[in-house]
Amino acid sequence: MRFKFGKNWKNFAEIITDDKILESEKNLKKFLGLENLKGKTFLDIGSGSGLSSIAARRMGATITSYDYDLESVECTKMVKNKFFRNDNTWKIIQGNVLDLNFCKSLGTFDIIYAWGVLHHTGDQWKAMENIKYNTKDESLIYLALYNDQGSTSKIWKLVKQIYSKVPFFLKPLYVLLMSSYTELKRFLYLSIKFQPLEYFRTFKNYKNNRGMSYWYDMVDWIGGYPFEVSKPHEVFNFFKDNYYLENFHSEGKGKGNNLYLFKKKRERK
Ligand SMILES: C[S@@+](CC[C@H](N)C(=O)[O-])C[C@H]1O[C@@H](n2cnc3c(N)ncnc32)[C@H](O)[C@@H]1O
């Protein structure tokens, strides 16, 4: 029933370009509130295509990337070899964020980044517990987690479950059908607000969305399973004892990721 993320990413990796990396860098800078990552260690959990790892590397960080899916690991390696072939400090490994011993074995990092990952593990709360072992005083945790949209989220779960059962040769058609429905809804919504051009602008500027590609994001979105959601206050409460909330952004309706930036409080000695 698991979605093969890596297969999708391998295709995307071939079209990673400098401007996509630049967009990803811009996103990191803006949300982290940091101009560069010189001297910092960066853990990219569920690295997928490797795009964010590349962006963090370009900003000066020392990178460890891991993913559960072997094809994603291969993909991150391919991307690394394309842009940073001679970097011997960059570790890329296969690993599972739900495996506590594995997480502990990695040690601690200045920045722990898990964008769109923990909600696809099958147990996002355990994953959030495990990544705490990768933090030290003042570490930053940057998470993107699906927002709980009530009945809409339940429908999306069903859409994803159906995707996993559709024969492989019909999967692109299924993605097309499902995305046409959401796109039409968005187009009508913007038209009613007298902003139809805004709809086409979003398409044109899609790469500004962390440097991602519309089609690969759609496949990932429609197929991405397991799938869990959470409400912001649940996540705030989960971290509140030992972490400050440094930044928060809700992407709003639709795919509805909530972005969180937590900072580990200093431990009293
Ligand atoms: C939606 S993709 C996001 C990829 C990337 N972080 C990004 O921002 O584009 C989710 C990734 O999480 C990985 N993943 C899923 N479960 C995981 C687990 N238990 N441990 C580590 N990675 C996992 C998937 O293989 C996939 O590459």
mmCIF file of C-alpha atoms and ligand atoms in Angstrom:
data_model
loop_
_atom_site.group_PDB
_atom_site.id
_atom_site.type_symbol
_atom_site.label_atom_id
_atom_site.label_comp_id
_atom_site.label_asym_id
_atom_site.label_seq_id
_atom_site.Cartn_x
_atom_site.Cartn_y
_atom_site.Cartn_z
ATOM 1 C CA MET A 1 0.000 0.000 0.000
ATOM 2 C CA ARG A 2 3.064 2.294 0.376
ATOM 3 C CA PHE A 3 3.524 4.867 -2.351
ATOM 4 C CA LYS A 4 6.847 4.487 -4.210
ATOM 5 C CA PHE A 5 8.101 8.031 -3.630
ATOM 6 C CA GLY A 6 11.533 7.270 -5.043
ATOM 7 C CA LYS A 7 10.262 6.349 -8.494
ATOM 8 C CA ASN A 8 8.612 9.721 -8.759
ATOM 9 C CA TRP A 9 11.687 11.557 -7.450
ATOM 10 C CA LYS A 10 14.060 9.792 -9.842
ATOM 11 C CA ASN A 11 12.165 11.375 -12.725
ATOM 12 C CA PHE A 12 12.217 14.777 -11.068
ATOM 13 C CA ALA A 13 15.963 14.577 -10.344
ATOM 14 C CA GLU A 14 16.675 14.608 -14.053
ATOM 15 C CA ILE A 15 15.119 18.043 -14.381
ATOM 16 C CA ILE A 16 16.672 19.698 -11.325
ATOM 17 C CA THR A 17 18.239 22.897 -12.558
ATOM 18 C CA ASP A 18 20.071 25.834 -11.009
ATOM 19 C CA ASP A 19 16.954 27.980 -10.846
ATOM 20 C CA LYS A 20 15.037 25.212 -9.021
ATOM 21 C CA ILE A 21 17.860 25.008 -6.465
ATOM 22 C CA LEU A 22 17.824 28.782 -6.100
ATOM 23 C CA GLU A 23 14.090 28.740 -5.333
ATOM 24 C CA SER A 24 14.627 26.048 -2.753
ATOM 25 C CA GLU A 25 17.435 28.135 -1.180
ATOM 26 C CA LYS A 26 15.173 31.185 -1.052
ATOM 27 C CA ASN A 27 12.528 29.154 0.743
ATOM 28 C CA LEU A 28 15.018 27.861 3.303
ATOM 29 C CA LYS A 29 16.471 31.322 3.937
ATOM 30 C CA LYS A 30 13.058 32.881 4.370
ATOM 31 C CA PHE A 31 11.561 30.311 6.699
ATOM 32 C CA LEU A 32 14.682 29.720 8.780
ATOM 33 C CA GLY A 33 15.398 33.450 8.908
ATOM 34 C CA LEU A 34 19.063 32.743 8.074
ATOM 35 C CA GLU A 35 21.117 34.216 5.232
ATOM 36 C CA ASN A 36 23.454 31.234 5.124
ATOM 37 C CA LEU A 37 24.127 27.931 6.888
ATOM 38 C CA LYS A 38 27.913 28.198 7.144
ATOM 39 C CA GLY A 39 29.304 25.966 9.886
ATOM 40 C CA LYS A 40 25.926 24.329 10.521
ATOM 41 C CA THR A 41 25.001 20.660 10.349
ATOM 42 C CA PHE A 42 21.795 19.851 8.463
ATOM 43 C CA LEU A 43 19.791 16.630 8.674
ATOM 44 C CA ASP A 44 17.436 16.131 5.712
ATOM 45 C CA ILE A 45 14.932 13.443 6.740
ATOM 46 C CA GLY A 46 13.059 11.867 3.813
ATOM 47 C CA SER A 47 15.291 13.701 1.364
ATOM 48 C CA GLY A 48 13.280 12.503 -1.680
ATOM 49 C CA SER A 49 14.736 14.176 -4.749
ATOM 50 C CA GLY A 50 17.592 15.692 -2.734
ATOM 51 C CA LEU A 51 16.654 19.220 -3.822
ATOM 52 C CA SER A 52 16.517 20.670 -0.296
ATOM 53 C CA SER A 53 19.791 18.958 0.627
ATOM 54 C CA ILE A 54 21.447 20.598 -2.375
ATOM 55 C CA ALA A 55 20.002 23.977 -1.405
ATOM 56 C CA ALA A 56 21.240 23.628 2.199
ATOM 57 C CA ARG A 57 24.654 22.480 0.943
ATOM 58 C CA ARG A 58 24.872 25.534 -1.299
ATOM 59 C CA MET A 59 24.080 27.689 1.721
ATOM 60 C CA GLY A 60 27.164 26.240 3.397
ATOM 61 C CA ALA A 61 25.837 23.445 5.624
ATOM 62 C CA THR A 62 27.343 19.992 6.161
ATOM 63 C CA ILE A 63 24.659 17.556 5.082
ATOM 64 C CA THR A 64 23.301 14.211 6.184
ATOM 65 C CA SER A 65 20.403 13.023 4.022
ATOM 66 C CA TYR A 66 18.403 9.887 4.520
ATOM 67 C CA ASP A 67 15.261 8.319 3.153
ATOM 68 C CA TYR A 68 13.368 5.094 3.750
ATOM 69 C CA ASP A 69 12.919 4.490 0.049
ATOM 70 C CA LEU A 70 16.031 3.145 -1.685
ATOM 71 C CA GLU A 71 15.165 4.855 -4.954
ATOM 72 C CA SER A 72 14.958 8.195 -3.144
ATOM 73 C CA VAL A 73 18.388 7.488 -1.650
ATOM 74 C CA GLU A 74 19.708 6.754 -5.154
ATOM 75 C CA CYS A 75 18.080 9.905 -6.402
ATOM 76 C CA THR A 76 19.680 12.079 -3.696
ATOM 77 C CA LYS A 77 23.034 10.467 -4.563
ATOM 78 C CA MET A 78 22.529 11.223 -8.262
ATOM 79 C CA VAL A 79 21.732 14.837 -7.507
ATOM 80 C CA LYS A 80 24.712 15.149 -5.152
ATOM 81 C CA ASN A 81 27.016 13.705 -7.811
ATOM 82 C CA LYS A 82 25.680 16.138 -10.351
ATOM 83 C CA PHE A 83 26.322 19.236 -8.230
ATOM 84 C CA PHE A 84 28.780 18.288 -5.429
ATOM 85 C CA ARG A 85 30.627 15.187 -6.657
ATOM 86 C CA ASN A 86 33.741 15.820 -4.546
ATOM 87 C CA ASP A 87 32.063 16.562 -1.235
ATOM 88 C CA ASN A 88 33.189 13.754 1.091
ATOM 89 C CA THR A 89 31.458 15.214 4.151
ATOM 90 C CA TRP A 90 27.946 14.716 2.755
ATOM 91 C CA LYS A 91 26.402 11.461 4.013
ATOM 92 C CA ILE A 92 23.491 9.882 2.131
ATOM 93 C CA ILE A 93 21.975 6.770 3.670
ATOM 94 C CA GLN A 94 18.880 4.641 3.797
ATOM 95 C CA GLY A 95 17.040 4.884 7.110
ATOM 96 C CA ASN A 96 13.682 4.928 8.803
ATOM 97 C CA VAL A 97 12.634 7.813 11.032
ATOM 98 C CA LEU A 98 10.418 5.363 12.954
ATOM 99 C CA ASP A 99 13.488 3.363 13.990
ATOM 100 C CA LEU A 100 14.618 4.960 17.241
ATOM 101 C CA ASN A 101 18.018 3.236 17.301
ATOM 102 C CA PHE A 102 18.721 4.461 13.781
ATOM 103 C CA CYS A 103 17.743 8.031 14.721
ATOM 104 C CA LYS A 104 19.925 7.953 17.841
ATOM 105 C CA SER A 105 22.862 6.600 15.831
ATOM 106 C CA LEU A 106 22.918 9.768 13.689
ATOM 107 C CA GLY A 107 23.728 12.080 16.602
ATOM 108 C CA THR A 108 22.625 15.697 16.855
ATOM 109 C CA PHE A 109 22.361 18.489 14.281
ATOM 110 C CA ASP A 110 21.908 22.262 14.132
ATOM 111 C CA ILE A 111 18.990 21.942 11.716
ATOM 112 C CA ILE A 112 16.588 19.018 11.388
ATOM 113 C CA TYR A 113 14.477 19.278 8.270
ATOM 114 C CA ALA A 114 11.541 17.026 7.428
ATOM 115 C CA TRP A 115 9.407 18.579 4.723
ATOM 116 C CA GLY A 116 6.320 16.569 3.854
ATOM 117 C CA VAL A 117 7.754 13.400 5.351
ATOM 118 C CA LEU A 118 6.516 12.518 8.828
ATOM 119 C CA HIS A 119 2.838 12.413 7.783
ATOM 120 C CA HIS A 120 3.774 9.699 5.238
ATOM 121 C CA THR A 121 5.468 7.352 7.725
ATOM 122 C CA GLY A 122 2.338 5.714 9.162
ATOM 123 C CA ASP A 123 3.047 7.063 12.691
ATOM 124 C CA GLN A 124 3.851 10.769 12.590
ATOM 125 C CA TRP A 125 3.770 11.226 16.393
ATOM 126 C CA LYS A 126 6.371 8.513 16.937
ATOM 127 C CA ALA A 127 8.443 10.101 14.163
ATOM 128 C CA MET A 128 8.205 13.488 15.916
ATOM 129 C CA GLU A 129 9.272 11.857 19.178
ATOM 130 C CA ASN A 130 12.255 10.167 17.495
ATOM 131 C CA ILE A 131 13.606 13.300 15.831
ATOM 132 C CA LYS A 132 13.879 14.979 19.239
ATOM 133 C CA TYR A 133 16.931 12.712 19.733
ATOM 134 C CA ASN A 134 18.631 14.560 16.891
ATOM 135 C CA THR A 135 18.378 17.908 18.648
ATOM 136 C CA LYS A 136 20.726 19.726 21.021
ATOM 137 C CA ASP A 137 20.489 23.171 22.644
ATOM 138 C CA GLU A 138 19.121 25.676 20.092
ATOM 139 C CA SER A 139 18.726 23.140 17.276
ATOM 140 C CA LEU A 140 16.062 24.124 14.765
ATOM 141 C CA ILE A 141 13.385 21.706 13.582
ATOM 142 C CA TYR A 142 11.688 22.624 10.298
ATOM 143 C CA LEU A 143 8.587 20.508 9.614
ATOM 144 C CA ALA A 144 5.871 20.516 6.969
ATOM 145 C CA LEU A 145 2.843 18.494 8.064
ATOM 146 C CA TYR A 146 -0.560 18.097 6.464
ATOM 147 C CA ASN A 147 -3.241 20.221 8.065
ATOM 148 C CA ASP A 148 -6.278 18.416 9.464
ATOM 149 C CA GLN A 149 -9.119 19.656 7.255
ATOM 150 C CA GLY A 150 -11.792 17.389 8.723
ATOM 151 C CA SER A 151 -13.978 15.724 6.116
ATOM 152 C CA THR A 152 -11.810 17.042 3.248
ATOM 153 C CA SER A 153 -8.805 15.191 4.692
ATOM 154 C CA LYS A 154 -10.901 12.010 4.943
ATOM 155 C CA ILE A 155 -11.808 12.301 1.249
ATOM 156 C CA TRP A 156 -8.131 12.794 0.361
ATOM 157 C CA LYS A 157 -7.210 9.701 2.308
ATOM 158 C CA LEU A 158 -9.690 7.744 0.206
ATOM 159 C CA VAL A 159 -8.335 9.258 -3.039
ATOM 160 C CA LYS A 160 -4.850 8.075 -2.052
ATOM 161 C CA GLN A 161 -6.041 4.613 -1.042
ATOM 162 C CA ILE A 162 -7.735 4.227 -4.427
ATOM 163 C CA TYR A 163 -4.542 5.353 -6.211
ATOM 164 C CA SER A 164 -2.648 2.496 -4.580
ATOM 165 C CA LYS A 165 -5.157 0.012 -6.042
ATOM 166 C CA VAL A 166 -5.331 1.434 -9.581
ATOM 167 C CA PRO A 167 -3.202 -0.619 -12.071
ATOM 168 C CA PHE A 168 0.128 1.082 -12.806
ATOM 169 C CA PHE A 169 -0.710 1.940 -16.435
ATOM 170 C CA LEU A 170 -3.843 3.823 -15.336
ATOM 171 C CA LYS A 171 -2.166 5.734 -12.507
ATOM 172 C CA PRO A 172 -1.202 8.799 -14.641
ATOM 173 C CA LEU A 173 -4.793 8.996 -15.875
ATOM 174 C CA TYR A 174 -6.078 8.797 -12.305
ATOM 175 C CA VAL A 175 -3.725 11.631 -11.264
ATOM 176 C CA LEU A 176 -4.910 13.672 -14.230
ATOM 177 C CA LEU A 177 -8.577 13.108 -13.360
ATOM 178 C CA MET A 178 -8.178 13.933 -9.688
ATOM 179 C CA SER A 179 -6.017 16.967 -10.298
ATOM 180 C CA SER A 180 -8.404 18.266 -13.013
ATOM 181 C CA TYR A 181 -11.173 18.199 -10.436
ATOM 182 C CA THR A 182 -9.197 20.237 -7.869
ATOM 183 C CA GLU A 183 -7.839 22.573 -10.552
ATOM 184 C CA LEU A 184 -11.322 23.240 -11.920
ATOM 185 C CA LYS A 185 -12.570 23.999 -8.409
ATOM 186 C CA ARG A 186 -9.720 26.463 -7.876
ATOM 187 C CA PHE A 187 -10.246 28.095 -11.258
ATOM 188 C CA LEU A 188 -13.974 28.593 -10.568
ATOM 189 C CA TYR A 189 -13.257 29.924 -7.088
ATOM 190 C CA LEU A 190 -10.786 32.513 -8.435
ATOM 191 C CA SER A 191 -13.118 33.393 -11.314
ATOM 192 C CA ILE A 192 -15.930 34.147 -8.876
ATOM 193 C CA LYS A 193 -13.502 36.460 -7.093
ATOM 194 C CA PHE A 194 -12.755 38.102 -10.498
ATOM 195 C CA GLN A 195 -9.164 36.811 -10.381
ATOM 196 C CA PRO A 196 -9.021 34.130 -13.126
ATOM 197 C CA LEU A 197 -5.563 35.323 -14.207
ATOM 198 C CA GLU A 198 -4.262 34.536 -10.739
ATOM 199 C CA TYR A 199 -4.959 30.875 -11.536
ATOM 200 C CA PHE A 200 -2.660 30.876 -14.588
ATOM 201 C CA ARG A 201 -0.049 32.888 -12.707
ATOM 202 C CA THR A 202 0.223 30.111 -10.101
ATOM 203 C CA PHE A 203 1.006 27.623 -12.866
ATOM 204 C CA LYS A 204 3.575 29.895 -14.447
ATOM 205 C CA ASN A 205 5.277 30.499 -11.093
ATOM 206 C CA TYR A 206 5.029 26.939 -9.806
ATOM 207 C CA LYS A 207 8.776 26.518 -9.475
ATOM 208 C CA ASN A 208 8.702 29.327 -6.874
ATOM 209 C CA ASN A 209 7.077 26.672 -4.722
ATOM 210 C CA ARG A 210 10.396 25.422 -3.241
ATOM 211 C CA GLY A 211 11.670 24.803 -6.776
ATOM 212 C CA MET A 212 9.275 21.876 -7.206
ATOM 213 C CA SER A 213 7.604 20.729 -10.418
ATOM 214 C CA TYR A 214 3.817 20.742 -10.764
ATOM 215 C CA TRP A 215 3.409 17.247 -12.216
ATOM 216 C CA TYR A 216 5.756 15.425 -9.799
ATOM 217 C CA ASP A 217 4.175 17.251 -6.887
ATOM 218 C CA MET A 218 0.726 16.194 -8.107
ATOM 219 C CA VAL A 219 1.713 12.517 -8.386
ATOM 220 C CA ASP A 220 3.255 12.735 -4.929
ATOM 221 C CA TRP A 221 0.137 14.415 -3.553
ATOM 222 C CA ILE A 222 -2.481 12.124 -5.119
ATOM 223 C CA GLY A 223 -0.474 8.955 -4.468
ATOM 224 C CA GLY A 224 1.357 9.771 -1.221
ATOM 225 C CA TYR A 225 0.328 7.101 1.269
ATOM 226 C CA PRO A 226 0.333 6.419 4.282
ATOM 227 C CA PHE A 227 -1.292 9.765 5.012
ATOM 228 C CA GLU A 228 -1.896 11.465 8.348
ATOM 229 C CA VAL A 229 -3.002 14.953 9.300
ATOM 230 C CA SER A 230 -2.654 17.142 12.370
ATOM 231 C CA LYS A 231 -3.994 20.402 13.782
ATOM 232 C CA PRO A 232 -1.474 23.165 14.563
ATOM 233 C CA HIS A 233 -2.382 23.251 18.271
ATOM 234 C CA GLU A 234 -1.684 19.499 18.556
ATOM 235 C CA VAL A 235 1.796 20.000 17.130
ATOM 236 C CA PHE A 236 2.438 23.114 19.272
ATOM 237 C CA ASN A 237 1.455 21.161 22.376
ATOM 238 C CA PHE A 238 3.642 18.240 21.405
ATOM 239 C CA PHE A 239 6.770 20.401 21.344
ATOM 240 C CA LYS A 240 5.914 23.099 23.858
ATOM 241 C CA ASP A 241 7.831 21.825 26.923
ATOM 242 C CA ASN A 242 11.289 21.808 25.371
ATOM 243 C CA TYR A 243 10.961 23.911 22.215
ATOM 244 C CA TYR A 244 9.991 27.470 21.275
ATOM 245 C CA LEU A 245 7.885 28.068 18.199
ATOM 246 C CA GLU A 246 10.050 30.333 16.010
ATOM 247 C CA ASN A 247 7.963 30.433 12.849
ATOM 248 C CA PHE A 248 4.666 29.091 11.557
ATOM 249 C CA HIS A 249 2.925 29.271 8.219
ATOM 250 C CA SER A 250 -0.237 27.600 7.014
ATOM 251 C CA GLU A 251 -0.498 27.010 3.275
ATOM 252 C CA GLY A 252 -4.276 27.212 3.712
ATOM 253 C CA LYS A 253 -6.828 25.099 1.913
ATOM 254 C CA GLY A 254 -6.055 22.554 -0.782
ATOM 255 C CA LYS A 255 -2.980 20.458 -0.124
ATOM 256 C CA GLY A 256 -2.781 22.363 3.145
ATOM 257 C CA ASN A 257 0.672 21.872 4.605
ATOM 258 C CA ASN A 258 1.414 23.621 7.883
ATOM 259 C CA LEU A 259 5.022 24.720 8.236
ATOM 260 C CA TYR A 260 6.596 24.805 11.688
ATOM 261 C CA LEU A 261 9.950 25.999 12.929
ATOM 262 C CA PHE A 262 10.810 24.973 16.482
ATOM 263 C CA LYS A 263 13.942 25.875 18.430
ATOM 264 C CA LYS A 264 15.203 23.630 21.220
ATOM 265 C CA LYS A 265 15.332 25.435 24.569
ATOM 266 C CA ARG A 266 18.681 25.530 26.345
ATOM 267 C CA GLU A 267 18.872 22.872 29.003
ATOM 268 C CA ARG A 268 19.542 24.208 32.508
ATOM 269 C CA LYS A 269 22.804 22.763 33.765
HETATM 270 C C1 LIG B 1 6.525 13.761 -0.042
HETATM 271 S S1 LIG B 1 8.141 13.196 -0.089
HETATM 272 C C2 LIG B 1 9.027 14.639 0.439
HETATM 273 C C3 LIG B 1 10.436 14.673 -0.060
HETATM 274 C C4 LIG B 1 11.265 15.896 0.315
HETATM 275 N N1 LIG B 1 11.422 16.021 1.757
HETATM 276 C C5 LIG B 1 10.702 17.177 -0.249
HETATM 277 O O1 LIG B 1 10.492 18.119 0.499
HETATM 278 O O2 LIG B 1 10.489 17.254 -1.452
HETATM 279 C C6 LIG B 1 8.227 12.144 1.316
HETATM 280 C C7 LIG B 1 9.547 11.422 1.450
HETATM 281 O O3 LIG B 1 9.570 10.793 2.744
HETATM 282 C C8 LIG B 1 10.149 9.515 2.624
HETATM 283 N N2 LIG B 1 9.724 8.681 3.764
HETATM 284 C C9 LIG B 1 8.509 8.120 3.971
HETATM 285 N N3 LIG B 1 8.510 7.401 5.109
HETATM 286 C C10 LIG B 1 9.747 7.537 5.649
HETATM 287 C C11 LIG B 1 10.368 7.015 6.823
HETATM 288 N N4 LIG B 1 9.703 6.218 7.672
HETATM 289 N N5 LIG B 1 11.654 7.335 7.085
HETATM 290 C C12 LIG B 1 12.347 8.136 6.215
HETATM 291 N N6 LIG B 1 11.815 8.630 5.078
HETATM 292 C C13 LIG B 1 10.528 8.345 4.791
HETATM 293 C C14 LIG B 1 9.619 9.040 1.276
HETATM 294 O O4 LIG B 1 10.360 7.952 0.765
HETATM 295 C C15 LIG B 1 9.725 10.290 0.445
HETATM 296 O O5 LIG B 1 10.952 10.417 -0.229
#
